[in-house]
Structure formats: structure tokens, C-alpha cells
PDB file of N, CA and C in Angstrom:
ATOM      1  N   HIS A   1      98.910 -35.048 137.486  1.00 72.00           N
ATOM      2  CA  HIS A   1      98.474 -35.313 136.121  1.00 72.00           C
ATOM      3  C   HIS A   1      97.340 -34.366 135.752  1.00 72.00           C
ATOM      4  N   VAL A   2      97.287 -33.974 134.490  1.00 77.00           N
ATOM      5  CA  VAL A   2      96.243 -33.072 134.016  1.00 77.00           C
ATOM      6  C   VAL A   2      95.420 -33.811 132.970  1.00 77.00           C
ATOM      7  N   TYR A   3      94.102 -33.773 133.146  1.00 73.00           N
ATOM      8  CA  TYR A   3      93.177 -34.439 132.235  1.00 73.00           C
ATOM      9  C   TYR A   3      92.183 -33.417 131.698  1.00 73.00           C
ATOM     10  N   MET A   4      91.614 -33.696 130.525  1.00 79.00           N
ATOM     11  CA  MET A   4      90.536 -32.875 129.977  1.00 79.00           C
ATOM     12  C   MET A   4      89.325 -33.004 130.890  1.00 79.00           C
ATOM     13  N   LYS A   5      88.565 -31.963 131.007  1.00 77.00           N
ATOM     14  CA  LYS A   5      87.375 -31.986 131.851  1.00 77.00           C
ATOM     15  C   LYS A   5      86.360 -32.996 131.326  1.00 77.00           C
ATOM     16  N   ASP A   6      86.180 -33.022 130.013  1.00 75.00           N
ATOM     17  CA  ASP A   6      85.234 -33.957 129.404  1.00 75.00           C
ATOM     18  C   ASP A   6      85.958 -35.208 128.925  1.00 75.00           C
ATOM     19  N   GLY A   7      85.578 -36.354 129.427  1.00 63.00           N
ATOM     20  CA  GLY A   7      86.117 -37.610 128.936  1.00 63.00           C
ATOM     21  C   GLY A   7      87.377 -38.125 129.589  1.00 63.00           C
ATOM     22  N   ASP A   8      87.904 -37.413 130.556  1.00 77.00           N
ATOM     23  CA  ASP A   8      89.107 -37.853 131.260  1.00 77.00           C
ATOM     24  C   ASP A   8      90.288 -38.153 130.348  1.00 77.00           C
ATOM     25  N   LYS A   9      90.471 -37.387 129.287  1.00 84.00           N
ATOM     26  CA  LYS A   9      91.602 -37.582 128.383  1.00 84.00           C
ATOM     27  C   LYS A   9      92.867 -36.968 129.004  1.00 84.00           C
ATOM     28  N   PHE A  10      93.949 -37.757 129.062  1.00 83.00           N
ATOM     29  CA  PHE A  10      95.209 -37.317 129.637  1.00 83.00           C
ATOM     30  C   PHE A  10      95.850 -36.232 128.780  1.00 83.00           C
ATOM     31  N   LEU A  11      96.343 -35.162 129.404  1.00 82.00           N
ATOM     32  CA  LEU A  11      97.010 -34.080 128.683  1.00 82.00           C
ATOM     33  C   LEU A  11      98.507 -34.034 128.976  1.00 82.00           C
ATOM     34  N   LEU A  12      98.875 -33.977 130.253  1.00 86.00           N
ATOM     35  CA  LEU A  12     100.278 -33.904 130.613  1.00 86.00           C
ATOM     36  C   LEU A  12     100.477 -34.282 132.074  1.00 86.00           C
ATOM     37  N   ALA A  13     101.739 -34.546 132.410  1.00 89.00           N
ATOM     38  CA  ALA A  13     102.109 -34.853 133.788  1.00 89.00           C
ATOM     39  C   ALA A  13     103.259 -33.943 134.182  1.00 89.00           C
ATOM     40  N   ALA A  14     103.392 -33.686 135.459  1.00 90.00           N
ATOM     41  CA  ALA A  14     104.490 -32.863 135.954  1.00 90.00           C
ATOM     42  C   ALA A  14     105.045 -33.482 137.225  1.00 90.00           C
ATOM     43  N   LYS A  15     106.338 -33.257 137.437  1.00 89.00           N
ATOM     44  CA  LYS A  15     107.003 -33.796 138.622  1.00 89.00           C
ATOM     45  C   LYS A  15     107.932 -32.730 139.175  1.00 89.00           C
ATOM     46  N   LYS A  16     107.849 -32.501 140.482  1.00 88.00           N
ATOM     47  CA  LYS A  16     108.739 -31.521 141.108  1.00 88.00           C
ATOM     48  C   LYS A  16     110.159 -32.079 141.102  1.00 88.00           C
ATOM     49  N   ARG A  17     111.084 -31.248 140.642  1.00 83.00           N
ATOM     50  CA  ARG A  17     112.484 -31.649 140.609  1.00 83.00           C
ATOM     51  C   ARG A  17     113.112 -31.307 141.951  1.00 83.00           C
ATOM     52  N   SER A  18     113.707 -32.292 142.576  1.00 82.00           N
ATOM     53  CA  SER A  18     114.312 -32.078 143.895  1.00 82.00           C
ATOM     54  C   SER A  18     115.672 -31.411 143.768  1.00 82.00           C
ATOM     55  N   LYS A  19     116.145 -30.910 144.868  1.00 79.00           N
ATOM     56  CA  LYS A  19     117.464 -30.275 144.973  1.00 79.00           C
ATOM     57  C   LYS A  19     117.617 -29.036 144.094  1.00 79.00           C
ATOM     58  N   GLN A  20     116.541 -28.314 143.880  1.00 75.00           N
ATOM     59  CA  GLN A  20     116.584 -27.077 143.107  1.00 75.00           C
ATOM     60  C   GLN A  20     116.418 -25.901 144.068  1.00 75.00           C
ATOM     61  N   ARG A  21     117.007 -24.758 143.736  1.00 76.00           N
ATOM     62  CA  ARG A  21     116.921 -23.572 144.593  1.00 76.00           C
ATOM     63  C   ARG A  21     115.508 -22.985 144.599  1.00 76.00           C
ATOM     64  N   THR A  22     114.795 -23.122 143.490  1.00 79.00           N
ATOM     65  CA  THR A  22     113.432 -22.598 143.388  1.00 79.00           C
ATOM     66  C   THR A  22     112.504 -23.731 142.969  1.00 79.00           C
ATOM     67  N   SER A  23     111.201 -23.490 143.027  1.00 85.00           N
ATOM     68  CA  SER A  23     110.255 -24.494 142.559  1.00 85.00           C
ATOM     69  C   SER A  23     110.505 -24.741 141.081  1.00 85.00           C
ATOM     70  N   ASN A  24     110.613 -26.000 140.713  1.00 88.00           N
ATOM     71  CA  ASN A  24     111.011 -26.376 139.368  1.00 88.00           C
ATOM     72  C   ASN A  24     110.314 -27.689 139.036  1.00 88.00           C
ATOM     73  N   TYR A  25     109.495 -27.705 137.988  1.00 89.00           N
ATOM     74  CA  TYR A  25     108.723 -28.887 137.636  1.00 89.00           C
ATOM     75  C   TYR A  25     109.046 -29.334 136.216  1.00 89.00           C
ATOM     76  N   LEU A  26     109.247 -30.614 136.017  1.00 91.00           N
ATOM     77  CA  LEU A  26     109.422 -31.211 134.709  1.00 91.00           C
ATOM     78  C   LEU A  26     108.036 -31.497 134.142  1.00 91.00           C
ATOM     79  N   ILE A  27     107.814 -31.218 132.854  1.00 90.00           N
ATOM     80  CA  ILE A  27     106.523 -31.450 132.213  1.00 90.00           C
ATOM     81  C   ILE A  27     106.700 -32.500 131.124  1.00 90.00           C
ATOM     82  N   SER A  28     105.831 -33.518 131.130  1.00 91.00           N
ATOM     83  CA  SER A  28     105.944 -34.637 130.203  1.00 91.00           C
ATOM     84  C   SER A  28     104.603 -34.938 129.538  1.00 91.00           C
ATOM     85  N   LYS A  29     104.664 -35.513 128.336  1.00 89.00           N
ATOM     86  CA  LYS A  29     103.461 -35.944 127.623  1.00 89.00           C
ATOM     87  C   LYS A  29     103.014 -37.330 128.054  1.00 89.00           C
ATOM     88  N   ASN A  30     103.805 -37.999 128.906  1.00 88.00           N
ATOM     89  CA  ASN A  30     103.507 -39.369 129.323  1.00 88.00           C
ATOM     90  C   ASN A  30     103.622 -39.459 130.835  1.00 88.00           C
ATOM     91  N   LYS A  31     102.561 -39.887 131.496  1.00 87.00           N
ATOM     92  CA  LYS A  31     102.566 -39.955 132.958  1.00 87.00           C
ATOM     93  C   LYS A  31     103.521 -41.005 133.499  1.00 87.00           C
ATOM     94  N   ASP A  32     103.952 -41.937 132.653  1.00 89.00           N
ATOM     95  CA  ASP A  32     104.885 -42.972 133.089  1.00 89.00           C
ATOM     96  C   ASP A  32     106.331 -42.667 132.710  1.00 89.00           C
ATOM     97  N   ASP A  33     106.573 -41.593 131.966  1.00 86.00           N
ATOM     98  CA  ASP A  33     107.916 -41.217 131.539  1.00 86.00           C
ATOM     99  C   ASP A  33     108.183 -39.775 131.956  1.00 86.00           C
ATOM    100  N   LEU A  34     108.651 -39.612 133.187  1.00 88.00           N
ATOM    101  CA  LEU A  34     108.924 -38.277 133.718  1.00 88.00           C
ATOM    102  C   LEU A  34     110.429 -38.024 133.760  1.00 88.00           C
ATOM    103  N   SER A  35     111.109 -38.405 132.704  1.00 87.00           N
ATOM    104  CA  SER A  35     112.548 -38.243 132.599  1.00 87.00           C
ATOM    105  C   SER A  35     112.880 -37.026 131.746  1.00 87.00           C
ATOM    106  N   ARG A  36     113.872 -36.263 132.164  1.00 84.00           N
ATOM    107  CA  ARG A  36     114.293 -35.094 131.391  1.00 84.00           C
ATOM    108  C   ARG A  36     114.923 -35.500 130.065  1.00 84.00           C
ATOM    109  N   THR A  37     115.467 -36.691 130.003  1.00 85.00           N
ATOM    110  CA  THR A  37     116.108 -37.162 128.776  1.00 85.00           C
ATOM    111  C   THR A  37     115.179 -38.015 127.918  1.00 85.00           C
ATOM    112  N   GLY A  38     113.961 -38.261 128.372  1.00 85.00           N
ATOM    113  CA  GLY A  38     113.012 -39.081 127.632  1.00 85.00           C
ATOM    114  C   GLY A  38     112.415 -38.357 126.435  1.00 85.00           C
ATOM    115  N   THR A  39     111.844 -39.102 125.529  1.00 89.00           N
ATOM    116  CA  THR A  39     111.239 -38.525 124.321  1.00 89.00           C
ATOM    117  C   THR A  39     109.939 -37.784 124.626  1.00 89.00           C
ATOM    118  N   ASN A  40     109.376 -37.990 125.797  1.00 90.00           N
ATOM    119  CA  ASN A  40     108.122 -37.333 126.169  1.00 90.00           C
ATOM    120  C   ASN A  40     108.317 -36.032 126.926  1.00 90.00           C
ATOM    121  N   PHE A  41     109.567 -35.653 127.184  1.00 89.00           N
ATOM    122  CA  PHE A  41     109.875 -34.412 127.893  1.00 89.00           C
ATOM    123  C   PHE A  41     109.427 -33.222 127.057  1.00 89.00           C
ATOM    124  N   MET A  42     108.571 -32.373 127.623  1.00 89.00           N
ATOM    125  CA  MET A  42     108.053 -31.203 126.916  1.00 89.00           C
ATOM    126  C   MET A  42     108.750 -29.912 127.336  1.00 89.00           C
ATOM    127  N   GLY A  43     109.147 -29.825 128.586  1.00 90.00           N
ATOM    128  CA  GLY A  43     109.760 -28.612 129.083  1.00 90.00           C
ATOM    129  C   GLY A  43     109.681 -28.558 130.591  1.00 90.00           C
ATOM    130  N   LYS A  44     109.780 -27.335 131.126  1.00 91.00           N
ATOM    131  CA  LYS A  44     109.717 -27.198 132.571  1.00 91.00           C
ATOM    132  C   LYS A  44     109.050 -25.894 132.980  1.00 91.00           C
ATOM    133  N   LEU A  45     108.594 -25.896 134.217  1.00 90.00           N
ATOM    134  CA  LEU A  45     108.005 -24.722 134.858  1.00 90.00           C
ATOM    135  C   LEU A  45     108.936 -24.351 136.000  1.00 90.00           C
ATOM    136  N   ARG A  46     109.355 -23.100 136.052  1.00 91.00           N
ATOM    137  CA  ARG A  46     110.276 -22.656 137.095  1.00 91.00           C
ATOM    138  C   ARG A  46     109.746 -21.381 137.735  1.00 91.00           C
ATOM    139  N   SER A  47     109.909 -21.273 139.056  1.00 90.00           N
ATOM    140  CA  SER A  47     109.481 -20.055 139.753  1.00 90.00           C
ATOM    141  C   SER A  47     110.701 -19.250 140.174  1.00 90.00           C
ATOM    142  N   ASN A  48     110.464 -17.982 140.495  1.00 88.00           N
ATOM    143  CA  ASN A  48     111.537 -17.181 141.075  1.00 88.00           C
ATOM    144  C   ASN A  48     111.644 -17.530 142.558  1.00 88.00           C
ATOM    145  N   PHE A  49     112.602 -16.944 143.260  1.00 85.00           N
ATOM    146  CA  PHE A  49     112.855 -17.273 144.656  1.00 85.00           C
ATOM    147  C   PHE A  49     111.656 -16.980 145.550  1.00 85.00           C
ATOM    148  N   VAL A  50     110.957 -15.893 145.271  1.00 83.00           N
ATOM    149  CA  VAL A  50     109.817 -15.481 146.091  1.00 83.00           C
ATOM    150  C   VAL A  50     108.566 -16.303 145.776  1.00 83.00           C
ATOM    151  N   GLY A  51     108.493 -16.863 144.577  1.00 83.00           N
ATOM    152  CA  GLY A  51     107.325 -17.628 144.177  1.00 83.00           C
ATOM    153  C   GLY A  51     106.210 -16.781 143.607  1.00 83.00           C
ATOM    154  N   THR A  52     106.562 -15.589 143.099  1.00 89.00           N
ATOM    155  CA  THR A  52     105.548 -14.704 142.525  1.00 89.00           C
ATOM    156  C   THR A  52     105.621 -14.655 141.004  1.00 89.00           C
ATOM    157  N   GLU A  53     106.606 -15.328 140.418  1.00 91.00           N
ATOM    158  CA  GLU A  53     106.761 -15.331 138.966  1.00 91.00           C
ATOM    159  C   GLU A  53     107.084 -16.757 138.513  1.00 91.00           C
ATOM    160  N   PHE A  54     106.314 -17.250 137.558  1.00 92.00           N
ATOM    161  CA  PHE A  54     106.499 -18.601 137.041  1.00 92.00           C
ATOM    162  C   PHE A  54     106.710 -18.535 135.534  1.00 92.00           C
ATOM    163  N   THR A  55     107.725 -19.242 135.045  1.00 92.00           N
ATOM    164  CA  THR A  55     108.063 -19.246 133.627  1.00 92.00           C
ATOM    165  C   THR A  55     108.000 -20.672 133.109  1.00 92.00           C
ATOM    166  N   VAL A  56     107.381 -20.850 131.934  1.00 92.00           N
ATOM    167  CA  VAL A  56     107.335 -22.153 131.278  1.00 92.00           C
ATOM    168  C   VAL A  56     108.311 -22.117 130.104  1.00 92.00           C
ATOM    169  N   TYR A  57     109.214 -23.098 130.073  1.00 92.00           N
ATOM    170  CA  TYR A  57     110.198 -23.223 129.003  1.00 92.00           C
ATOM    171  C   TYR A  57     109.945 -24.487 128.203  1.00 92.00           C
ATOM    172  N   ASP A  58     110.343 -24.490 126.921  1.00 88.00           N
ATOM    173  CA  ASP A  58     110.253 -25.709 126.118  1.00 88.00           C
ATOM    174  C   ASP A  58     111.427 -26.626 126.474  1.00 88.00           C
ATOM    175  N   SER A  59     111.670 -27.643 125.671  1.00 86.00           N
ATOM    176  CA  SER A  59     112.683 -28.648 125.994  1.00 86.00           C
ATOM    177  C   SER A  59     114.084 -28.287 125.510  1.00 86.00           C
ATOM    178  N   GLY A  60     114.295 -27.058 125.053  1.00 86.00           N
ATOM    179  CA  GLY A  60     115.618 -26.637 124.602  1.00 86.00           C
ATOM    180  C   GLY A  60     116.613 -26.520 125.749  1.00 86.00           C
ATOM    181  N   LEU A  61     117.848 -26.184 125.413  1.00 84.00           N
ATOM    182  CA  LEU A  61     118.917 -26.083 126.403  1.00 84.00           C
ATOM    183  C   LEU A  61     118.965 -24.707 127.044  1.00 84.00           C
ATOM    184  N   ALA A  62     119.396 -24.661 128.307  1.00 83.00           N
ATOM    185  CA  ALA A  62     119.640 -23.396 128.993  1.00 83.00           C
ATOM    186  C   ALA A  62     120.827 -22.722 128.325  1.00 83.00           C
ATOM    187  N   PRO A  63     120.876 -21.398 128.312  1.00 81.00           N
ATOM    188  CA  PRO A  63     121.989 -20.689 127.658  1.00 81.00           C
ATOM    189  C   PRO A  63     123.369 -21.167 128.123  1.00 81.00           C
ATOM    190  N   LYS A  64     123.526 -21.459 129.414  1.00 81.00           N
ATOM    191  CA  LYS A  64     124.836 -21.898 129.916  1.00 81.00           C
ATOM    192  C   LYS A  64     125.228 -23.283 129.409  1.00 81.00           C
ATOM    193  N   ASP A  65     124.252 -24.085 128.952  1.00 81.00           N
ATOM    194  CA  ASP A  65     124.531 -25.442 128.469  1.00 81.00           C
ATOM    195  C   ASP A  65     124.557 -25.557 126.953  1.00 81.00           C
ATOM    196  N   SER A  66     124.258 -24.491 126.239  1.00 78.00           N
ATOM    197  CA  SER A  66     124.095 -24.562 124.781  1.00 78.00           C
ATOM    198  C   SER A  66     125.404 -24.539 124.001  1.00 78.00           C
ATOM    199  N   LYS A  67     126.498 -24.131 124.625  1.00 81.00           N
ATOM    200  CA  LYS A  67     127.810 -24.056 123.970  1.00 81.00           C
ATOM    201  C   LYS A  67     127.745 -23.269 122.663  1.00 81.00           C
ATOM    202  N   GLY A  68     126.964 -22.188 122.672  1.00 75.00           N
ATOM    203  CA  GLY A  68     126.874 -21.309 121.514  1.00 75.00           C
ATOM    204  C   GLY A  68     125.921 -21.754 120.423  1.00 75.00           C
ATOM    205  N   ALA A  69     125.272 -22.889 120.575  1.00 80.00           N
ATOM    206  CA  ALA A  69     124.334 -23.385 119.558  1.00 80.00           C
ATOM    207  C   ALA A  69     122.997 -22.673 119.724  1.00 80.00           C
ATOM    208  N   GLN A  70     122.814 -21.554 119.029  1.00 78.00           N
ATOM    209  CA  GLN A  70     121.608 -20.740 119.153  1.00 78.00           C
ATOM    210  C   GLN A  70     120.337 -21.505 118.790  1.00 78.00           C
ATOM    211  N   ASN A  71     120.430 -22.451 117.858  1.00 80.00           N
ATOM    212  CA  ASN A  71     119.251 -23.200 117.423  1.00 80.00           C
ATOM    213  C   ASN A  71     118.777 -24.213 118.466  1.00 80.00           C
ATOM    214  N   LYS A  72     119.576 -24.460 119.507  1.00 82.00           N
ATOM    215  CA  LYS A  72     119.188 -25.420 120.544  1.00 82.00           C
ATOM    216  C   LYS A  72     118.772 -24.748 121.852  1.00 82.00           C
ATOM    217  N   LEU A  73     118.770 -23.408 121.877  1.00 89.00           N
ATOM    218  CA  LEU A  73     118.391 -22.686 123.093  1.00 89.00           C
ATOM    219  C   LEU A  73     116.917 -22.895 123.426  1.00 89.00           C
ATOM    220  N   ARG A  74     116.624 -22.986 124.711  1.00 88.00           N
ATOM    221  CA  ARG A  74     115.227 -23.122 125.133  1.00 88.00           C
ATOM    222  C   ARG A  74     114.475 -21.828 124.846  1.00 88.00           C
ATOM    223  N   LYS A  75     113.172 -21.981 124.686  1.00 91.00           N
ATOM    224  CA  LYS A  75     112.310 -20.827 124.431  1.00 91.00           C
ATOM    225  C   LYS A  75     111.365 -20.637 125.611  1.00 91.00           C
ATOM    226  N   GLU A  76     111.100 -19.390 125.925  1.00 91.00           N
ATOM    227  CA  GLU A  76     110.142 -19.060 126.972  1.00 91.00           C
ATOM    228  C   GLU A  76     108.754 -19.115 126.345  1.00 91.00           C
ATOM    229  N   LEU A  77     107.891 -19.981 126.878  1.00 91.00           N
ATOM    230  CA  LEU A  77     106.553 -20.178 126.304  1.00 91.00           C
ATOM    231  C   LEU A  77     105.476 -19.382 127.027  1.00 91.00           C
ATOM    232  N   ALA A  78     105.655 -19.184 128.337  1.00 92.00           N
ATOM    233  CA  ALA A  78     104.632 -18.462 129.112  1.00 92.00           C
ATOM    234  C   ALA A  78     105.262 -17.881 130.363  1.00 92.00           C
ATOM    235  N   LEU A  79     104.663 -16.818 130.854  1.00 93.00           N
ATOM    236  CA  LEU A  79     105.093 -16.178 132.080  1.00 93.00           C
ATOM    237  C   LEU A  79     103.849 -15.779 132.869  1.00 93.00           C
ATOM    238  N   VAL A  80     103.821 -16.191 134.125  1.00 91.00           N
ATOM    239  CA  VAL A  80     102.710 -15.831 135.008  1.00 91.00           C
ATOM    240  C   VAL A  80     103.302 -15.066 136.189  1.00 91.00           C
ATOM    241  N   THR A  81     102.804 -13.844 136.429  1.00 92.00           N
ATOM    242  CA  THR A  81     103.294 -13.010 137.512  1.00 92.00           C
ATOM    243  C   THR A  81     102.120 -12.549 138.349  1.00 92.00           C
ATOM    244  N   TYR A  82     102.299 -12.538 139.654  1.00 85.00           N
ATOM    245  CA  TYR A  82     101.269 -11.981 140.519  1.00 85.00           C
ATOM    246  C   TYR A  82     101.921 -11.295 141.715  1.00 85.00           C
ATOM    247  N   ALA A  83     101.200 -10.375 142.315  1.00 82.00           N
ATOM    248  CA  ALA A  83     101.697  -9.632 143.461  1.00 82.00           C
ATOM    249  C   ALA A  83     101.559 -10.494 144.711  1.00 82.00           C
ATOM    250  N   SER A  84     102.579 -10.459 145.554  1.00 72.00           N
ATOM    251  CA  SER A  84     102.494 -11.236 146.788  1.00 72.00           C
ATOM    252  C   SER A  84     101.516 -10.570 147.740  1.00 72.00           C
ATOM    253  N   ASN A  85     100.911 -11.346 148.589  1.00 70.00           N
ATOM    254  CA  ASN A  85      99.919 -10.863 149.536  1.00 70.00           C
ATOM    255  C   ASN A  85     100.537 -10.890 150.938  1.00 70.00           C
ATOM    256  N   VAL A  86     101.382  -9.910 151.224  1.00 66.00           N
ATOM    257  CA  VAL A  86     102.070  -9.846 152.508  1.00 66.00           C
ATOM    258  C   VAL A  86     101.271  -8.936 153.429  1.00 66.00           C
ATOM    259  N   LEU A  87     100.949  -9.427 154.595  1.00 61.00           N
ATOM    260  CA  LEU A  87     100.167  -8.643 155.559  1.00 61.00           C
ATOM    261  C   LEU A  87     101.049  -7.870 156.481  1.00 61.00           C
TER     262      LEU A  87
END
């Protein structure tokens, strides 16, 4: 769960989705409703296989699930990339 630094105000909750090939987290506006089909579903955070790139998507549909409905496609909201530290 994520809270504001001042006043302990709740911001969002996340839950790791099991059985995924890469790290994949569901993001919700309600700490008690971590359902992908719930009204509090905000989107998801997904990493690449190596774990060096993380993408945040809104609650829209993946291109393979959209059946051509362009207005329902998910949007990429943020991308975080860093170099791996391999010794």
C-alpha cells in the first residue's frame, strides 16, 4: 500500500499477479478491492524479462484483446529503464 508522507492518506495498492512470465502488478485505488474487473482497478505495472524496464499501463485492453476497438486500447503511462549491474 502507498500512503502520503504527511497524514497517512491512502493513495493506491498493488498486488503481484501470479502465474505471469514477468513481474506484473495490479494497481488499485482501494486496498480492499484488488480485482482486475473491479471499479477500483487503475492499471498495471509490468517488467521485461530481465527486470531492467518497467511499464505502467492504464486500465484499457491489451492490443490482442481489443478486437479492433481502438478506443478501448490501454495506454502507456510511464516507463522506467535502468542499466543492469552485472559484475
